[in-house]
Short mmCIF file of C-alpha atoms in Angstrom, two decimals:
data_model
loop_
_atom_site.label_atom_id
_atom_site.label_comp_id
_atom_site.label_asym_id
_atom_site.label_seq_id
_atom_site.Cartn_x
_atom_site.Cartn_y
_atom_site.Cartn_z
CA MET D 2 17.32 -40.82 -16.53
CA ASN D 3 17.87 -37.03 -16.87
CA ILE D 4 18.88 -35.88 -13.40
CA LYS D 5 18.86 -32.20 -14.42
CA LYS D 6 15.17 -32.08 -15.06
CA HIS D 7 14.43 -33.11 -11.47
CA ILE D 8 16.66 -30.54 -9.81
CA PRO D 9 14.22 -27.58 -10.06
CA ASN D 10 11.37 -29.69 -8.71
CA LEU D 11 13.55 -30.87 -5.81
CA ILE D 12 14.41 -27.27 -4.98
CA THR D 13 10.63 -26.47 -5.08
CA LEU D 14 9.99 -29.25 -2.60
CA ILE D 15 12.60 -27.79 -0.28
CA ASN D 16 10.62 -24.57 -0.40
CA LEU D 17 7.56 -26.53 0.62
CA PHE D 18 9.52 -28.19 3.48
CA CYS D 19 10.58 -24.76 4.75
CA GLY D 20 6.98 -23.60 4.72
CA CYS D 21 5.93 -26.70 6.76
CA VAL D 22 8.68 -26.08 9.32
CA ALA D 23 7.65 -22.37 9.56
CA ILE D 24 4.11 -23.44 10.36
CA VAL D 25 5.38 -25.70 13.16
CA PHE D 26 7.30 -22.77 14.68
CA ILE D 27 4.21 -20.57 14.47
CA SER D 28 2.25 -23.31 16.29
CA LYS D 29 4.92 -23.37 18.96
CA ALA D 30 4.64 -19.58 19.26
CA VAL D 31 0.90 -20.01 19.90
CA GLU D 32 1.49 -22.69 22.56
CA THR D 33 4.40 -21.07 24.43
CA GLY D 34 4.02 -17.40 23.71
CA ASP D 35 7.75 -17.23 22.93
CA SER D 36 8.36 -14.68 20.14
CA PHE D 37 11.61 -16.52 19.28
CA ASN D 38 9.49 -19.02 17.41
CA TYR D 39 8.06 -16.22 15.26
CA GLU D 40 11.62 -15.24 14.43
CA MET D 41 12.47 -18.78 13.42
CA ALA D 42 9.23 -18.94 11.30
CA PHE D 43 10.29 -15.76 9.57
CA TYR D 44 13.72 -17.16 8.79
CA MET D 45 12.22 -20.40 7.41
CA VAL D 46 9.86 -18.50 5.17
CA CYS D 47 12.79 -16.37 3.91
CA LEU D 48 14.66 -19.59 3.18
CA GLY D 49 11.63 -20.97 1.39
CA ILE D 50 11.37 -17.86 -0.74
CA PHE D 51 15.13 -18.16 -1.53
CA PHE D 52 14.54 -21.66 -2.92
CA ASP D 53 11.39 -20.46 -4.67
CA PHE D 54 13.56 -18.02 -6.64
CA PHE D 55 16.15 -20.60 -7.53
CA ASP D 56 13.85 -23.36 -8.73
CA GLY D 57 12.80 -21.10 -11.62
CA PHE D 58 16.41 -20.04 -12.18
CA PHE D 59 17.62 -23.62 -12.55
CA ALA D 60 14.66 -24.61 -14.69
CA ARG D 61 15.62 -21.82 -17.20
CA LEU D 62 19.36 -22.61 -16.84
CA PHE D 63 18.87 -26.33 -17.60
CA LYS D 64 16.04 -25.62 -20.07
CA VAL D 65 13.74 -28.06 -18.24
CA SER D 66 10.74 -25.86 -17.59
CA SER D 67 7.56 -27.91 -17.50
CA PRO D 68 3.80 -27.63 -16.63
CA LEU D 69 4.49 -29.95 -13.68
CA GLY D 70 7.11 -27.57 -12.30
CA LEU D 71 4.72 -24.64 -12.69
CA GLN D 72 1.98 -26.38 -10.73
CA LEU D 73 4.35 -27.74 -8.14
CA ASP D 74 5.77 -24.24 -7.59
CA SER D 75 2.34 -22.79 -6.79
CA LEU D 76 1.43 -25.64 -4.50
CA ALA D 77 4.64 -25.12 -2.55
CA ASP D 78 4.08 -21.39 -2.41
CA MET D 79 0.54 -22.04 -1.17
CA VAL D 80 2.07 -23.37 2.07
CA THR D 81 5.10 -21.06 2.46
CA SER D 82 3.42 -17.88 1.20
CA GLY D 83 -0.24 -18.69 1.80
CA VAL D 84 -0.89 -20.85 4.92
CA ALA D 85 2.06 -19.56 6.98
CA PRO D 86 1.12 -15.82 6.72
CA GLY D 87 -2.54 -16.54 7.25
CA TYR D 88 -1.71 -18.47 10.41
CA VAL D 89 0.41 -15.59 11.66
CA MET D 90 -2.49 -13.18 11.14
CA TYR D 91 -4.74 -15.65 13.01
CA THR D 92 -2.37 -15.54 15.99
CA MET D 93 -2.18 -11.76 15.91
CA PHE D 94 -5.96 -11.49 15.98
CA ALA D 95 -6.07 -14.03 18.80
CA ASN D 96 -3.45 -12.15 20.85
CA SER D 97 -4.95 -8.68 20.35
CA GLY D 98 -7.77 -7.03 22.23
CA HIS D 99 -11.41 -7.55 21.46
CA GLN D 100 -12.21 -4.27 19.62
CA ILE D 101 -14.35 -6.10 16.98
CA GLY D 102 -16.01 -8.48 19.43
CA THR D 103 -15.45 -11.43 21.74
CA ASN D 104 -16.67 -13.90 19.12
CA ALA D 105 -14.19 -16.85 18.95
CA PHE D 106 -14.49 -16.77 15.12
CA ILE D 107 -12.80 -13.35 14.82
CA PRO D 108 -9.15 -14.66 14.75
CA PHE D 109 -10.01 -16.86 11.73
CA LEU D 110 -10.38 -13.66 9.70
CA GLY D 111 -6.63 -13.81 9.45
CA PHE D 112 -6.92 -16.64 6.95
CA ILE D 113 -8.41 -14.20 4.43
CA VAL D 114 -4.75 -13.71 3.55
CA THR D 115 -4.53 -17.46 2.73
CA LEU D 116 -7.60 -17.24 0.47
CA GLY D 117 -6.15 -14.23 -1.33
CA SER D 118 -2.89 -16.02 -1.82
CA CYS D 119 -4.63 -19.11 -3.19
CA TYR D 120 -6.59 -17.04 -5.74
CA ARG D 121 -3.42 -15.13 -6.66
CA LEU D 122 -1.38 -18.29 -7.26
CA ALA D 123 -4.09 -20.02 -9.31
CA ASN D 124 -4.55 -16.91 -11.44
CA PHE D 125 -0.78 -16.48 -11.92
CA ASN D 126 -0.54 -19.93 -13.52
CA ILE D 127 -2.92 -18.96 -16.32
CA ASP D 128 -1.97 -15.26 -16.70
CA THR D 129 0.52 -14.91 -19.60
CA ARG D 130 1.11 -11.18 -18.85
CA GLN D 131 3.40 -11.80 -15.83
CA THR D 132 6.49 -13.21 -17.45
CA ASP D 133 8.77 -10.20 -16.98
CA SER D 134 6.89 -8.23 -14.29
CA PHE D 135 4.05 -8.67 -11.82
CA ILE D 136 0.41 -7.70 -11.73
CA GLY D 137 -0.58 -7.44 -8.13
CA LEU D 138 1.78 -8.10 -5.16
CA PRO D 139 3.55 -11.50 -5.34
CA THR D 140 2.65 -13.85 -2.53
CA PRO D 141 6.24 -14.10 -1.16
CA ALA D 142 6.31 -10.31 -0.59
CA CYS D 143 2.94 -10.49 1.17
CA SER D 144 4.18 -13.41 3.29
CA LEU D 145 7.30 -11.46 4.37
CA PHE D 146 5.08 -8.56 5.30
CA MET D 147 2.84 -10.67 7.50
CA LEU D 148 5.68 -12.74 9.08
CA SER D 149 7.49 -9.54 10.01
CA LEU D 150 4.60 -8.03 12.02
CA PRO D 151 5.11 -10.11 15.23
CA LEU D 152 8.82 -9.28 15.06
CA VAL D 153 8.07 -5.58 14.70
CA LEU D 154 6.09 -5.90 17.95
CA LYS D 155 8.88 -7.81 19.60
CA PHE D 156 11.76 -5.43 18.82
CA SER D 157 9.90 -2.10 18.87
CA ASP D 158 9.64 0.09 22.00
CA SER D 159 6.92 2.31 20.54
CA LEU D 160 3.74 2.19 22.58
CA MET D 161 1.80 3.71 19.58
CA LEU D 162 3.03 0.94 17.31
CA LEU D 163 2.00 -1.64 19.93
CA GLU D 164 -1.48 -0.14 20.14
CA ILE D 165 -1.79 -0.12 16.36
CA LEU D 166 -0.71 -3.70 15.74
CA THR D 167 -2.85 -5.07 18.57
CA ASN D 168 -6.02 -3.34 17.31
CA GLN D 169 -8.24 -5.81 15.61
CA TRP D 170 -9.69 -3.22 13.29
CA VAL D 171 -6.20 -2.33 12.07
CA LEU D 172 -5.37 -6.01 11.65
CA LEU D 173 -8.61 -6.50 9.66
CA VAL D 174 -7.69 -3.55 7.36
CA ILE D 175 -4.19 -5.00 6.83
CA THR D 176 -5.66 -8.46 6.07
CA LEU D 177 -8.22 -7.20 3.54
CA CYS D 178 -5.80 -4.78 1.89
CA SER D 179 -3.19 -7.62 1.52
CA ALA D 180 -5.69 -9.99 -0.05
CA TYR D 181 -6.84 -7.23 -2.40
CA ILE D 182 -3.40 -5.97 -3.41
CA MET D 183 -2.25 -9.48 -4.34
CA ASN D 184 -5.05 -9.75 -6.84
CA ALA D 185 -5.40 -6.13 -7.95
CA GLU D 186 -4.72 -5.10 -11.57
CA ILE D 187 -1.77 -3.02 -10.57
CA PRO D 188 1.48 -3.58 -12.56
CA LEU D 189 4.49 -3.74 -10.30
CA PHE D 190 7.98 -3.19 -11.65
CA SER D 191 10.43 -6.10 -11.90
CA LEU D 192 13.66 -6.12 -9.94
CA LYS D 193 15.44 -7.80 -12.88
CA PHE D 194 18.21 -5.79 -14.59
CA LYS D 195 17.70 -6.42 -18.28
CA LYS D 196 20.11 -3.69 -19.45
CA PHE D 197 23.21 -2.66 -17.54
CA THR D 198 22.73 1.08 -17.76
CA PHE D 199 21.84 3.50 -14.97
CA LYS D 200 19.06 5.10 -17.04
CA ASP D 201 17.25 1.84 -17.76
CA ASN D 202 17.48 0.63 -14.15
CA ILE D 203 17.07 3.89 -12.19
CA LEU D 204 13.80 2.75 -10.58
CA GLN D 205 15.29 -0.57 -9.39
CA ILE D 206 18.46 1.16 -8.12
CA VAL D 207 16.50 3.80 -6.19
CA PHE D 208 14.30 1.11 -4.66
CA LEU D 209 17.26 -1.08 -3.64
CA ALA D 210 19.09 1.87 -2.14
CA ILE D 211 16.03 2.95 -0.11
CA SER D 212 15.60 -0.71 0.99
CA PHE D 213 19.21 -0.95 2.16
CA VAL D 214 18.89 2.24 4.23
CA CYS D 215 15.61 1.07 5.78
CA LEU D 216 17.15 -2.29 6.75
CA LEU D 217 20.12 -0.52 8.41
CA LEU D 218 17.83 1.80 10.34
CA LEU D 219 14.75 -0.31 11.16
CA GLN D 220 15.88 -3.95 10.89
CA PHE D 221 12.69 -6.14 10.98
CA GLY D 222 10.57 -2.98 10.96
CA ALA D 223 11.98 -2.28 7.50
CA ILE D 224 10.17 -5.24 5.89
CA PRO D 225 6.61 -3.80 5.77
CA VAL D 226 8.03 -0.36 4.99
CA ILE D 227 10.00 -1.71 2.03
CA ILE D 228 6.97 -3.53 0.62
CA ILE D 229 4.78 -0.47 0.92
CA ILE D 230 7.45 1.64 -0.82
CA TYR D 231 7.62 -0.97 -3.57
CA ILE D 232 3.89 -0.68 -4.19
CA LEU D 233 3.96 3.13 -4.11
CA LEU D 234 6.90 3.39 -6.41
CA SER D 235 5.18 1.05 -8.88
CA ILE D 236 2.00 3.16 -8.77
CA ILE D 237 3.96 6.34 -9.35
CA ASN D 238 5.87 4.70 -12.17
CA ASN D 239 2.61 3.55 -13.77
CA ILE D 240 1.24 7.11 -13.66
CA PHE D 241 4.32 8.61 -15.36
CA LEU D 242 4.30 5.82 -18.04
CA LYS D 243 0.76 6.74 -18.99
CA LYS D 244 1.72 10.36 -19.57
#
């Protein structure tokens, strides 16, 4: 029995476990209203994304990549980076005002994020163009964006930010834009350093430097800012590449 070929799949299952635990914490946040549970959910999703990165790393290292591993990876991501962020958006709609209406169905619009993630993951499995870079925002990045929003509310003293993130119309725009950007035909640069020269990696270095500064200054508030900057830098880079 080749133990090495099972290691990447085991790591993938740990990612799935982290996603399941995150969902439990989100449920507790709904029941108790304690934002500490949102924080724990965020950390569990971060841990799941960490394992999501390393399952592919070990599959390449041990040369045991397989169709099973590819499918298992997407199924695990569907929970950690699909169901969990959709559930968070559901809770944010439910805890906000009733600008759209008092219909009890409104909070379920948050699961549009889950639908967009599902389509993205299924399409990724059959898209041969995304081996070295991404087309559309990866689901883990979208998940971090969504999981960070309740924490931005928790740690921010800005009344304007509070009004924005508790407005159902704003939440609907965020939800629809997230589902779209995950599946949009927008090439996004890879963070992998293929050549160890400043010239070949200037975009990645600039992005990482900006991200580091944002994290120091904004803490949890840096997460959505960093992801928006990543998308904008990719679009700018695409424009210059076409010239």
